[in-house]
Amino acid sequence: MRKILMSLLMAGSLLAGGIGAAMADDASSAPAAASAATASDTSASAAVSTSAASTSAASTPAASAPADASAAASAAAPASAAAAPAAPSAPFSVDSSKINSGDTAWMLTSTALVLFMTIPGLALFYGGMVRKKNVLATVMQSFAITALITVLWTVVGYSLAFTPGSGFIGGFSRVFLSGMNYIHGDKATTLTVSHLAPTIPESVYFVYQMTFAIITPALICGAFADRMKFSAMLVFMTLWSLIVYVPIAHMVWEPTGWLSSDGVLDFAGGTVVHINAGIAGLMSCLVLGKRVGYGREAMAPHNLVLTLIGGSMLWVGWFGFNAGSAVAADGRAGFAMLTTQVATACAALGWMFAEWIAKGKPSVLGIVSGAVAGLVAITPAAGFVGVAGALVIGIAAGVVCFWSATWLKSKLGYDDSLDAFGVHGVGGMLGALLTGVFAVKDIGGADGSLLLQAKGVLITLVYSGVVSFVLLKVIDLVIGLRVTEEEEREGLDVILHGEHVE
């Protein structure tokens, strides 16, 4: 541990000399990316202006990230606000000719990439890390959650998350997708768009956000792998998605949401997805308790090739996650892709070298876990920070998440089976806080605030943690959360699903 700390100090001293100059480069190069984004934003504004007269909205929502809305609102003078038509604050109709085909094509691609992250990416990543007797049960969780959340999101989830309402939750105007207008044949002239993405059909934005709602509960499964009943998992994920995920998504990403209106920055889900899932995972492994034999029996991953393949799919799919969150095929999307790649590579190397120093050898599991930690940490920052910020966030994520998944977990004694909290919870917190440090206004339209970011982190931790704990306790009392010790020893594949791998 002393060697790791010394290495961190040395790395910090080397970085300190170069960060100032690199940050200056970010600020000077940012206008180029910003100007590229402006071209796409102009077409978005045209779509908004066309239908603004038919709306009664008074607020200014963002087309890509909630932070843009607050930045624009604070900068606008009363005179210009009076002269310009009010931008819509709810889904609205536009002429089909106003849809940007390039943006739509990119968002269709991003949607497929993010779904690819869960099935098969996350399923294989987690499946390779468990013991052979539990691999089918593990991949089954990701697949079943994909189907379950698709239905929930269609029925009510999207409406509660992405329509105006209170600062905590949205409304019911899109229940069963009511009011969403698709293109019906060649004669259709209008269709609905989201006020958050006015250059693409609302149906595309709906499915894109659905893929985020799918992967978030699937991430939690890594914390309680090998020991939760399948029935209890389905009940918990249903309730958690509606009571925890949806309100957090609304508060952070809907312009009328509490945290969004306060100026909390989260480009692609550091709070909504990773801190949210991470703290819920920690609560689940605390309520369930440790696996039978934990700390006494070997629980080595059964197939790290699957984990490497799954981790690689996550890396590729994450470009849809982060660059897709620009909700446009523009310079900001390209810059988010750049920062994502840089941070991921730095985190993979950071974890690898930290493990090499601490344990004497670098491992496949280590470098893949480091890459995922970097992807997690850059998620809230991808569209707000420059290259220097991405470098620091990546290196910090690799080292800190290695520490949390090894030393911290051992010290506190909880059994986070596949390090859902150690990677997603801790990595998400780190990334969210460092977004407040490294955000560049010329890139993302908003300066960072460490205090505001800490507020977003704290509220997510408290709300998700408390509600998740209560839900788990209630489910445990009603139907029971955990399989018996005998069933756990035999393996969940046979016990829960009547199948096994040879």
Short mmCIF file of C-alpha atoms in Angstrom, two decimals:
data_model
loop_
_atom_site.label_atom_id
_atom_site.label_comp_id
_atom_site.label_asym_id
_atom_site.label_seq_id
_atom_site.Cartn_x
_atom_site.Cartn_y
_atom_site.Cartn_z
CA MET A 1 0.00 0.00 0.00
CA ARG A 2 2.90 2.35 0.81
CA LYS A 3 4.34 1.70 -2.65
CA ILE A 4 1.03 2.61 -4.25
CA LEU A 5 0.86 5.87 -2.33
CA MET A 6 4.43 6.74 -3.27
CA SER A 7 3.66 5.99 -6.92
CA LEU A 8 0.60 8.23 -6.75
CA LEU A 9 2.65 11.07 -5.30
CA MET A 10 5.25 10.71 -8.04
CA ALA A 11 2.58 10.58 -10.75
CA GLY A 12 0.89 13.62 -9.25
CA SER A 13 4.09 15.64 -9.26
CA LEU A 14 4.71 14.77 -12.90
CA LEU A 15 1.17 15.67 -13.89
CA ALA A 16 1.13 18.94 -11.97
CA GLY A 17 3.72 20.55 -14.22
CA GLY A 18 1.83 19.74 -17.40
CA ILE A 19 -1.80 20.17 -16.44
CA GLY A 20 -1.73 23.98 -16.52
CA ALA A 21 -0.44 24.12 -20.07
CA ALA A 22 -2.77 21.36 -21.18
CA MET A 23 -5.79 23.12 -19.68
CA ALA A 24 -4.78 26.26 -21.57
CA ASP A 25 -4.68 24.21 -24.76
CA ASP A 26 -8.17 22.88 -23.98
CA ALA A 27 -9.54 26.38 -23.57
CA SER A 28 -7.96 27.61 -26.80
CA SER A 29 -8.99 24.59 -28.86
CA ALA A 30 -12.50 24.36 -27.44
CA PRO A 31 -14.05 27.07 -29.65
CA ALA A 32 -13.40 24.88 -32.68
CA ALA A 33 -15.45 22.07 -31.19
CA ALA A 34 -18.03 24.54 -29.97
CA SER A 35 -18.38 26.13 -33.40
CA ALA A 36 -18.89 22.72 -34.97
CA ALA A 37 -21.64 22.04 -32.47
CA THR A 38 -23.22 25.43 -33.19
CA ALA A 39 -23.91 24.49 -36.79
CA SER A 40 -26.04 21.59 -35.65
CA ASP A 41 -27.63 23.67 -32.89
CA THR A 42 -28.76 26.18 -35.52
CA SER A 43 -30.88 23.57 -37.24
CA ALA A 44 -32.24 22.51 -33.87
CA SER A 45 -33.23 26.11 -33.13
CA ALA A 46 -35.03 26.32 -36.44
CA ALA A 47 -37.11 23.30 -35.54
CA VAL A 48 -37.93 24.79 -32.16
CA SER A 49 -38.86 28.20 -33.56
CA THR A 50 -41.24 26.68 -36.11
CA SER A 51 -43.52 25.33 -33.43
CA ALA A 52 -42.80 27.69 -30.55
CA ALA A 53 -45.90 29.76 -31.26
CA SER A 54 -48.11 26.75 -30.57
CA THR A 55 -46.58 26.04 -27.18
CA SER A 56 -47.21 27.68 -23.84
CA ALA A 57 -43.82 26.90 -22.38
CA ALA A 58 -41.82 29.57 -20.59
CA SER A 59 -38.58 27.78 -19.73
CA THR A 60 -35.54 27.13 -21.95
CA PRO A 61 -34.72 23.40 -22.20
CA ALA A 62 -31.52 22.00 -23.65
CA ALA A 63 -31.31 20.11 -26.89
CA SER A 64 -28.48 17.94 -25.63
CA ALA A 65 -27.60 18.45 -21.97
CA PRO A 66 -29.60 20.09 -19.15
CA ALA A 67 -26.62 22.29 -18.26
CA ASP A 68 -26.98 24.11 -21.57
CA ALA A 69 -30.45 25.25 -20.53
CA SER A 70 -29.34 26.83 -17.28
CA ALA A 71 -26.32 28.45 -18.95
CA ALA A 72 -28.47 29.94 -21.72
CA ALA A 73 -31.13 31.13 -19.29
CA SER A 74 -28.63 32.94 -17.08
CA ALA A 75 -26.93 34.59 -20.07
CA ALA A 76 -30.06 35.82 -21.85
CA ALA A 77 -30.99 39.48 -21.40
CA PRO A 78 -34.65 40.39 -20.73
CA ALA A 79 -34.89 42.35 -23.98
CA SER A 80 -33.72 39.47 -26.15
CA ALA A 81 -35.94 37.05 -24.24
CA ALA A 82 -38.92 39.24 -25.02
CA ALA A 83 -38.01 39.44 -28.70
CA ALA A 84 -37.38 35.72 -29.22
CA PRO A 85 -40.19 33.15 -29.06
CA ALA A 86 -40.21 30.97 -25.97
CA ALA A 87 -38.67 27.57 -26.55
CA PRO A 88 -40.91 24.61 -25.75
CA SER A 89 -40.57 22.83 -22.42
CA ALA A 90 -42.48 19.69 -23.43
CA PRO A 91 -42.62 17.39 -26.47
CA PHE A 92 -44.13 19.18 -29.47
CA SER A 93 -44.95 18.69 -33.16
CA VAL A 94 -42.84 19.80 -36.11
CA ASP A 95 -43.06 19.45 -39.85
CA SER A 96 -41.33 16.25 -40.88
CA SER A 97 -39.03 18.25 -43.15
CA LYS A 98 -37.43 19.79 -40.05
CA ILE A 99 -36.01 16.46 -38.90
CA ASN A 100 -32.23 16.31 -39.32
CA SER A 101 -31.38 13.06 -41.08
CA GLY A 102 -27.75 13.11 -39.95
CA ASP A 103 -28.68 13.55 -36.29
CA THR A 104 -31.34 10.86 -36.61
CA ALA A 105 -28.94 8.38 -38.20
CA TRP A 106 -26.37 8.98 -35.46
CA MET A 107 -28.94 8.55 -32.70
CA LEU A 108 -30.26 5.33 -34.23
CA THR A 109 -26.68 4.05 -34.24
CA SER A 110 -26.07 5.23 -30.67
CA THR A 111 -29.24 3.53 -29.50
CA ALA A 112 -28.10 0.21 -30.93
CA LEU A 113 -24.64 0.68 -29.38
CA VAL A 114 -26.03 1.31 -25.89
CA LEU A 115 -28.36 -1.69 -26.08
CA PHE A 116 -25.34 -3.70 -27.24
CA MET A 117 -23.64 -2.70 -23.98
CA THR A 118 -26.20 -4.68 -21.95
CA ILE A 119 -26.89 -7.59 -24.28
CA PRO A 120 -24.47 -9.13 -24.81
CA GLY A 121 -21.76 -6.79 -23.41
CA LEU A 122 -22.59 -6.60 -19.70
CA ALA A 123 -24.03 -10.13 -19.71
CA LEU A 124 -20.70 -11.56 -20.91
CA PHE A 125 -18.61 -9.23 -18.74
CA TYR A 126 -20.42 -10.37 -15.60
CA GLY A 127 -20.92 -13.95 -16.81
CA GLY A 128 -17.21 -14.57 -17.17
CA MET A 129 -16.46 -13.38 -13.64
CA VAL A 130 -18.78 -15.72 -11.74
CA ARG A 131 -18.25 -19.40 -11.03
CA LYS A 132 -19.31 -21.89 -13.69
CA LYS A 133 -22.38 -23.04 -11.74
CA ASN A 134 -23.85 -19.51 -11.85
CA VAL A 135 -23.01 -18.27 -15.34
CA LEU A 136 -26.44 -18.87 -16.93
CA ALA A 137 -28.24 -17.26 -14.00
CA THR A 138 -26.00 -14.22 -14.38
CA VAL A 139 -26.50 -13.69 -18.11
CA MET A 140 -30.22 -14.42 -17.66
CA GLN A 141 -30.50 -11.42 -15.35
CA SER A 142 -29.25 -8.98 -17.99
CA PHE A 143 -31.51 -10.45 -20.67
CA ALA A 144 -34.62 -10.52 -18.48
CA ILE A 145 -34.03 -6.95 -17.28
CA THR A 146 -33.79 -5.81 -20.90
CA ALA A 147 -37.25 -7.20 -21.62
CA LEU A 148 -38.76 -6.03 -18.32
CA ILE A 149 -37.57 -2.42 -18.53
CA THR A 150 -38.61 -2.12 -22.18
CA VAL A 151 -42.21 -2.70 -21.12
CA LEU A 152 -42.03 -0.47 -18.02
CA TRP A 153 -40.43 2.37 -19.97
CA THR A 154 -43.10 2.16 -22.66
CA VAL A 155 -46.00 2.09 -20.21
CA VAL A 156 -45.01 4.85 -17.79
CA GLY A 157 -41.25 5.26 -17.26
CA TYR A 158 -40.52 7.60 -20.15
CA SER A 159 -43.47 9.83 -19.30
CA LEU A 160 -42.47 10.19 -15.65
CA ALA A 161 -38.83 10.89 -16.51
CA PHE A 162 -38.96 13.14 -19.56
CA THR A 163 -42.10 15.25 -19.42
CA PRO A 164 -42.52 18.41 -17.34
CA GLY A 165 -43.87 18.05 -13.85
CA SER A 166 -42.43 18.87 -10.47
CA GLY A 167 -38.75 19.16 -9.67
CA PHE A 168 -38.86 15.53 -8.54
CA ILE A 169 -40.98 13.66 -11.09
CA GLY A 170 -42.59 14.21 -14.48
CA GLY A 171 -46.18 13.85 -15.60
CA PHE A 172 -48.46 11.35 -17.33
CA SER A 173 -48.77 12.93 -20.77
CA ARG A 174 -46.80 10.11 -22.41
CA VAL A 175 -48.24 7.10 -20.57
CA PHE A 176 -48.42 4.23 -23.09
CA LEU A 177 -46.72 6.78 -25.41
CA SER A 178 -49.97 8.72 -25.65
CA GLY A 179 -49.60 11.75 -27.90
CA MET A 180 -46.39 10.55 -29.52
CA ASN A 181 -46.90 11.01 -33.25
CA TYR A 182 -44.99 8.76 -35.62
CA ILE A 183 -44.76 9.09 -39.38
CA HIS A 184 -47.74 7.13 -40.71
CA GLY A 185 -46.98 6.48 -44.38
CA ASP A 186 -45.83 8.88 -47.08
CA LYS A 187 -48.62 11.42 -46.55
CA ALA A 188 -47.68 12.37 -42.99
CA THR A 189 -46.40 15.92 -42.66
CA THR A 190 -45.82 16.29 -38.91
CA LEU A 191 -44.44 14.23 -36.05
CA THR A 192 -43.53 14.86 -32.44
CA VAL A 193 -40.05 15.60 -31.11
CA SER A 194 -38.76 15.84 -27.56
CA HIS A 195 -37.99 19.31 -26.25
CA LEU A 196 -34.61 17.81 -25.29
CA ALA A 197 -33.86 16.61 -28.84
CA PRO A 198 -35.77 18.74 -31.37
CA THR A 199 -33.90 17.54 -34.47
CA ILE A 200 -34.80 13.83 -34.20
CA PRO A 201 -38.15 12.01 -33.95
CA GLU A 202 -39.40 11.61 -30.40
CA SER A 203 -39.65 7.86 -30.98
CA VAL A 204 -35.87 7.71 -31.49
CA TYR A 205 -35.18 9.73 -28.34
CA PHE A 206 -37.61 7.51 -26.42
CA VAL A 207 -35.77 4.31 -27.39
CA TYR A 208 -32.37 5.90 -26.79
CA GLN A 209 -33.30 6.81 -23.23
CA MET A 210 -34.83 3.36 -22.79
CA THR A 211 -31.40 1.78 -23.28
CA PHE A 212 -30.07 3.84 -20.35
CA ALA A 213 -32.99 2.73 -18.21
CA ILE A 214 -32.15 -0.88 -19.14
CA ILE A 215 -28.45 -0.94 -18.34
CA THR A 216 -28.72 0.86 -14.98
CA PRO A 217 -30.57 -1.88 -13.06
CA ALA A 218 -28.56 -4.53 -14.92
CA LEU A 219 -25.39 -3.05 -13.41
CA ILE A 220 -26.73 -3.62 -9.89
CA CYS A 221 -26.77 -7.38 -10.47
CA GLY A 222 -22.99 -7.51 -10.19
CA ALA A 223 -23.19 -6.71 -6.48
CA PHE A 224 -25.47 -9.60 -5.50
CA ALA A 225 -24.28 -12.21 -8.01
CA ASP A 226 -24.54 -15.87 -6.94
CA ARG A 227 -27.20 -15.49 -4.24
CA MET A 228 -30.45 -13.65 -5.07
CA LYS A 229 -33.67 -15.37 -6.13
CA PHE A 230 -34.68 -14.68 -9.72
CA SER A 231 -38.23 -13.79 -8.65
CA ALA A 232 -36.97 -11.35 -6.01
CA MET A 233 -34.64 -9.79 -8.57
CA LEU A 234 -37.53 -9.12 -10.97
CA VAL A 235 -39.67 -7.54 -8.25
CA PHE A 236 -36.81 -5.39 -7.00
CA MET A 237 -35.83 -4.18 -10.47
CA THR A 238 -39.44 -3.29 -11.29
CA LEU A 239 -39.90 -1.21 -8.15
CA TRP A 240 -36.40 0.25 -8.22
CA SER A 241 -36.67 1.42 -11.81
CA LEU A 242 -39.94 3.27 -11.17
CA ILE A 243 -39.24 4.61 -7.68
CA VAL A 244 -35.50 5.31 -7.89
CA TYR A 245 -34.22 5.50 -11.48
CA VAL A 246 -37.06 7.52 -12.96
CA PRO A 247 -37.01 10.33 -10.34
CA ILE A 248 -33.21 10.63 -10.47
CA ALA A 249 -33.29 10.80 -14.29
CA HIS A 250 -35.97 13.49 -14.12
CA MET A 251 -34.14 15.55 -11.49
CA VAL A 252 -30.85 15.50 -13.40
CA TRP A 253 -31.80 15.54 -17.09
CA GLU A 254 -35.21 17.20 -17.38
CA PRO A 255 -34.68 21.01 -17.41
CA THR A 256 -37.45 21.49 -14.84
CA GLY A 257 -35.84 18.88 -12.57
CA TRP A 258 -34.44 19.92 -9.22
CA LEU A 259 -30.75 19.15 -9.84
CA SER A 260 -30.79 20.24 -13.47
CA SER A 261 -32.25 23.65 -12.65
CA ASP A 262 -29.65 24.06 -9.92
CA GLY A 263 -26.85 23.56 -12.46
CA VAL A 264 -25.60 20.05 -11.64
CA LEU A 265 -23.70 18.69 -14.66
CA ASP A 266 -24.11 15.11 -15.85
CA PHE A 267 -23.47 14.68 -19.55
CA ALA A 268 -24.29 10.98 -19.93
CA GLY A 269 -25.15 9.41 -16.58
CA GLY A 270 -22.49 9.60 -13.88
CA THR A 271 -25.15 10.25 -11.26
CA VAL A 272 -28.25 8.89 -13.01
CA VAL A 273 -26.66 5.59 -14.03
CA HIS A 274 -23.45 4.81 -12.16
CA ILE A 275 -23.73 6.36 -8.70
CA ASN A 276 -27.38 5.34 -8.68
CA ALA A 277 -26.65 1.71 -9.57
CA GLY A 278 -23.50 1.57 -7.46
CA ILE A 279 -25.10 2.61 -4.18
CA ALA A 280 -28.10 0.35 -4.85
CA GLY A 281 -25.63 -2.49 -5.41
CA LEU A 282 -23.92 -1.75 -2.10
CA MET A 283 -27.27 -1.80 -0.29
CA SER A 284 -28.18 -5.11 -1.92
CA CYS A 285 -24.99 -6.88 -0.90
CA LEU A 286 -25.32 -5.50 2.65
CA VAL A 287 -28.93 -6.66 2.99
CA LEU A 288 -28.27 -10.07 1.42
CA GLY A 289 -25.04 -10.72 3.28
CA LYS A 290 -21.93 -12.49 2.05
CA ARG A 291 -21.84 -15.48 -0.26
CA VAL A 292 -21.50 -18.89 1.36
CA GLY A 293 -17.79 -19.55 1.79
CA TYR A 294 -16.74 -15.97 1.03
CA GLY A 295 -13.22 -15.41 2.30
CA ARG A 296 -12.70 -19.14 2.94
CA GLU A 297 -13.28 -20.77 -0.44
CA ALA A 298 -11.83 -19.96 -3.87
CA MET A 299 -14.29 -17.99 -6.00
CA ALA A 300 -12.17 -17.41 -9.08
CA PRO A 301 -13.80 -16.27 -12.36
CA HIS A 302 -14.63 -19.26 -14.53
CA ASN A 303 -13.88 -17.70 -17.95
CA LEU A 304 -12.00 -14.42 -18.26
CA VAL A 305 -12.14 -14.63 -22.05
CA LEU A 306 -15.88 -13.94 -21.78
CA THR A 307 -15.12 -11.04 -19.47
CA LEU A 308 -12.57 -9.61 -21.92
CA ILE A 309 -15.03 -9.92 -24.81
CA GLY A 310 -17.81 -8.35 -22.75
CA GLY A 311 -15.54 -5.55 -21.57
CA SER A 312 -14.50 -4.83 -25.15
CA MET A 313 -18.15 -4.63 -26.16
CA LEU A 314 -18.75 -2.19 -23.32
CA TRP A 315 -15.86 -0.01 -24.50
CA VAL A 316 -17.18 0.17 -28.07
CA GLY A 317 -20.80 0.55 -27.01
CA TRP A 318 -19.90 3.39 -24.65
CA PHE A 319 -19.32 5.69 -27.61
CA GLY A 320 -23.08 5.54 -28.15
CA PHE A 321 -23.52 6.18 -24.43
CA ASN A 322 -21.28 9.26 -24.23
CA ALA A 323 -21.00 10.69 -27.73
CA GLY A 324 -24.65 9.86 -28.31
CA SER A 325 -25.61 12.04 -25.35
CA ALA A 326 -24.85 15.09 -27.51
CA VAL A 327 -28.11 14.08 -29.28
CA ALA A 328 -26.64 15.37 -32.54
CA ALA A 329 -24.01 14.44 -35.09
CA ASP A 330 -21.83 17.45 -34.34
CA GLY A 331 -18.50 18.61 -32.93
CA ARG A 332 -19.57 18.06 -29.35
CA ALA A 333 -20.34 14.42 -30.06
CA GLY A 334 -16.92 14.04 -31.65
CA PHE A 335 -15.21 15.67 -28.70
CA ALA A 336 -17.12 13.46 -26.25
CA MET A 337 -15.90 10.44 -28.20
CA LEU A 338 -12.33 11.72 -27.96
CA THR A 339 -12.43 12.31 -24.20
CA THR A 340 -14.07 8.92 -23.67
CA GLN A 341 -11.31 7.09 -25.51
CA VAL A 342 -8.51 8.99 -23.74
CA ALA A 343 -9.94 8.54 -20.24
CA THR A 344 -10.63 4.85 -20.79
CA ALA A 345 -7.10 4.13 -21.97
CA CYS A 346 -5.60 6.07 -19.04
CA ALA A 347 -7.77 4.23 -16.52
CA ALA A 348 -6.92 0.82 -17.96
CA LEU A 349 -3.22 1.62 -17.62
CA GLY A 350 -3.71 3.20 -14.20
CA TRP A 351 -5.40 0.08 -12.78
CA MET A 352 -2.88 -2.20 -14.49
CA PHE A 353 0.15 -0.41 -13.04
CA ALA A 354 -1.43 -0.04 -9.60
CA GLU A 355 -2.12 -3.79 -9.53
CA TRP A 356 1.37 -4.52 -10.85
CA ILE A 357 2.90 -2.51 -8.01
CA ALA A 358 0.61 -3.94 -5.33
CA LYS A 359 0.51 -7.61 -6.39
CA GLY A 360 3.59 -8.09 -8.52
CA LYS A 361 1.73 -8.97 -11.75
CA PRO A 362 -0.79 -7.25 -14.03
CA SER A 363 -3.93 -9.26 -14.79
CA VAL A 364 -6.45 -9.47 -17.62
CA LEU A 365 -9.28 -8.88 -15.15
CA GLY A 366 -7.44 -5.85 -13.83
CA ILE A 367 -6.88 -4.05 -17.12
CA VAL A 368 -10.47 -4.73 -18.26
CA SER A 369 -11.85 -3.52 -14.93
CA GLY A 370 -9.68 -0.43 -15.22
CA ALA A 371 -11.08 0.34 -18.66
CA VAL A 372 -14.64 0.06 -17.34
CA ALA A 373 -13.71 2.32 -14.41
CA GLY A 374 -12.46 4.93 -16.87
CA LEU A 375 -15.63 4.67 -18.94
CA VAL A 376 -17.68 5.17 -15.80
CA ALA A 377 -15.70 8.17 -14.56
CA ILE A 378 -15.69 10.05 -17.88
CA THR A 379 -19.44 9.52 -18.39
CA PRO A 380 -20.61 12.66 -16.52
CA ALA A 381 -17.73 14.71 -17.94
CA ALA A 382 -17.40 13.61 -21.58
CA GLY A 383 -19.10 16.63 -23.13
CA PHE A 384 -17.83 19.18 -20.62
CA VAL A 385 -14.07 18.62 -20.19
CA GLY A 386 -11.03 18.88 -22.43
CA VAL A 387 -8.20 16.48 -23.09
CA ALA A 388 -6.27 17.39 -19.94
CA GLY A 389 -9.36 16.77 -17.83
CA ALA A 390 -9.91 13.42 -19.53
CA LEU A 391 -6.31 12.38 -18.84
CA VAL A 392 -6.56 13.20 -15.14
CA ILE A 393 -10.02 11.68 -14.73
CA GLY A 394 -8.87 8.47 -16.41
CA ILE A 395 -5.69 8.03 -14.38
CA ALA A 396 -7.50 8.85 -11.13
CA ALA A 397 -10.33 6.43 -11.95
CA GLY A 398 -7.99 3.52 -12.61
CA VAL A 399 -6.05 3.95 -9.38
CA VAL A 400 -8.94 4.93 -7.09
CA CYS A 401 -11.28 2.19 -8.33
CA PHE A 402 -8.51 -0.40 -7.92
CA TRP A 403 -8.17 0.79 -4.34
CA SER A 404 -11.93 0.65 -3.72
CA ALA A 405 -12.34 -2.81 -5.26
CA THR A 406 -9.47 -4.27 -3.23
CA TRP A 407 -8.41 -2.46 -0.07
CA LEU A 408 -11.68 -0.66 0.73
CA LYS A 409 -13.86 -3.72 0.17
CA SER A 410 -11.56 -5.86 2.29
CA LYS A 411 -11.33 -3.24 5.03
CA LEU A 412 -15.09 -2.71 5.31
CA GLY A 413 -15.90 -6.40 4.87
CA TYR A 414 -18.83 -6.29 2.41
CA ASP A 415 -19.20 -8.85 -0.39
CA ASP A 416 -19.68 -6.85 -3.58
CA SER A 417 -19.39 -9.90 -5.83
CA LEU A 418 -18.35 -8.24 -9.10
CA ASP A 419 -17.42 -4.80 -7.72
CA ALA A 420 -20.52 -2.94 -8.87
CA PHE A 421 -20.05 -0.38 -6.11
CA GLY A 422 -16.26 -0.35 -6.28
CA VAL A 423 -16.26 0.47 -10.00
CA HIS A 424 -19.59 2.14 -10.75
CA GLY A 425 -20.35 3.78 -7.42
CA VAL A 426 -16.86 5.03 -6.63
CA GLY A 427 -15.99 5.71 -10.28
CA GLY A 428 -19.24 7.61 -10.77
CA MET A 429 -18.63 9.77 -7.69
CA LEU A 430 -15.07 10.51 -8.75
CA GLY A 431 -16.12 11.45 -12.28
CA ALA A 432 -19.02 13.61 -11.13
CA LEU A 433 -16.82 15.57 -8.72
CA LEU A 434 -13.97 16.01 -11.19
CA THR A 435 -16.47 17.30 -13.75
CA GLY A 436 -16.86 20.26 -11.42
CA VAL A 437 -13.10 20.76 -11.47
CA PHE A 438 -12.32 20.34 -15.18
CA ALA A 439 -15.47 21.52 -17.00
CA VAL A 440 -14.59 24.09 -19.71
CA LYS A 441 -17.34 26.56 -20.61
CA ASP A 442 -16.26 26.85 -24.25
CA ILE A 443 -16.73 23.09 -24.66
CA GLY A 444 -19.93 22.33 -22.78
CA GLY A 445 -21.51 25.73 -22.26
CA ALA A 446 -21.09 25.65 -18.48
CA ASP A 447 -18.36 26.16 -15.93
CA GLY A 448 -17.99 23.45 -13.35
CA SER A 449 -18.77 23.86 -9.67
CA LEU A 450 -17.35 21.34 -7.22
CA LEU A 451 -19.99 22.34 -4.66
CA LEU A 452 -22.88 21.77 -7.07
CA GLN A 453 -21.43 18.46 -8.21
CA ALA A 454 -21.04 17.35 -4.59
CA LYS A 455 -24.69 18.25 -4.04
CA GLY A 456 -25.75 16.05 -6.95
CA VAL A 457 -23.59 13.17 -5.70
CA LEU A 458 -24.90 13.44 -2.14
CA ILE A 459 -28.57 13.61 -3.12
CA THR A 460 -28.21 10.61 -5.42
CA LEU A 461 -26.38 8.60 -2.76
CA VAL A 462 -28.91 9.37 -0.04
CA TYR A 463 -32.08 8.98 -2.09
CA SER A 464 -31.04 5.87 -3.99
CA GLY A 465 -29.34 4.30 -0.98
CA VAL A 466 -32.23 4.77 1.44
CA VAL A 467 -35.01 3.80 -0.97
CA SER A 468 -33.05 0.78 -2.26
CA PHE A 469 -32.46 -0.42 1.31
CA VAL A 470 -36.16 -0.09 2.18
CA LEU A 471 -37.27 -1.87 -1.00
CA LEU A 472 -34.88 -4.76 -0.37
CA LYS A 473 -36.01 -5.15 3.23
CA VAL A 474 -39.69 -5.16 2.26
CA ILE A 475 -39.15 -7.71 -0.52
CA ASP A 476 -37.14 -9.87 1.86
CA LEU A 477 -40.01 -9.83 4.37
CA VAL A 478 -42.66 -10.63 1.75
CA ILE A 479 -41.08 -13.23 -0.57
CA GLY A 480 -37.48 -13.55 0.59
CA LEU A 481 -34.44 -12.28 -1.29
CA ARG A 482 -31.94 -15.08 -1.01
CA VAL A 483 -31.74 -18.72 -2.03
CA THR A 484 -30.97 -21.27 0.69
CA GLU A 485 -27.41 -22.26 1.56
CA GLU A 486 -27.88 -25.67 -0.05
CA GLU A 487 -29.22 -24.10 -3.25
CA GLU A 488 -26.36 -21.62 -3.33
CA ARG A 489 -23.81 -24.40 -3.01
CA GLU A 490 -25.41 -26.38 -5.82
CA GLY A 491 -25.49 -23.36 -8.12
CA LEU A 492 -28.19 -21.01 -9.37
CA ASP A 493 -28.14 -22.33 -12.94
CA VAL A 494 -29.69 -25.64 -11.98
CA ILE A 495 -31.73 -24.42 -9.01
CA LEU A 496 -33.35 -21.38 -10.64
CA HIS A 497 -33.37 -22.28 -14.33
CA GLY A 498 -32.92 -26.05 -14.62
CA GLU A 499 -29.94 -25.65 -16.94
CA HIS A 500 -26.17 -25.83 -16.75
CA VAL A 501 -23.14 -25.32 -18.97
CA GLU A 502 -20.79 -28.19 -19.75
#
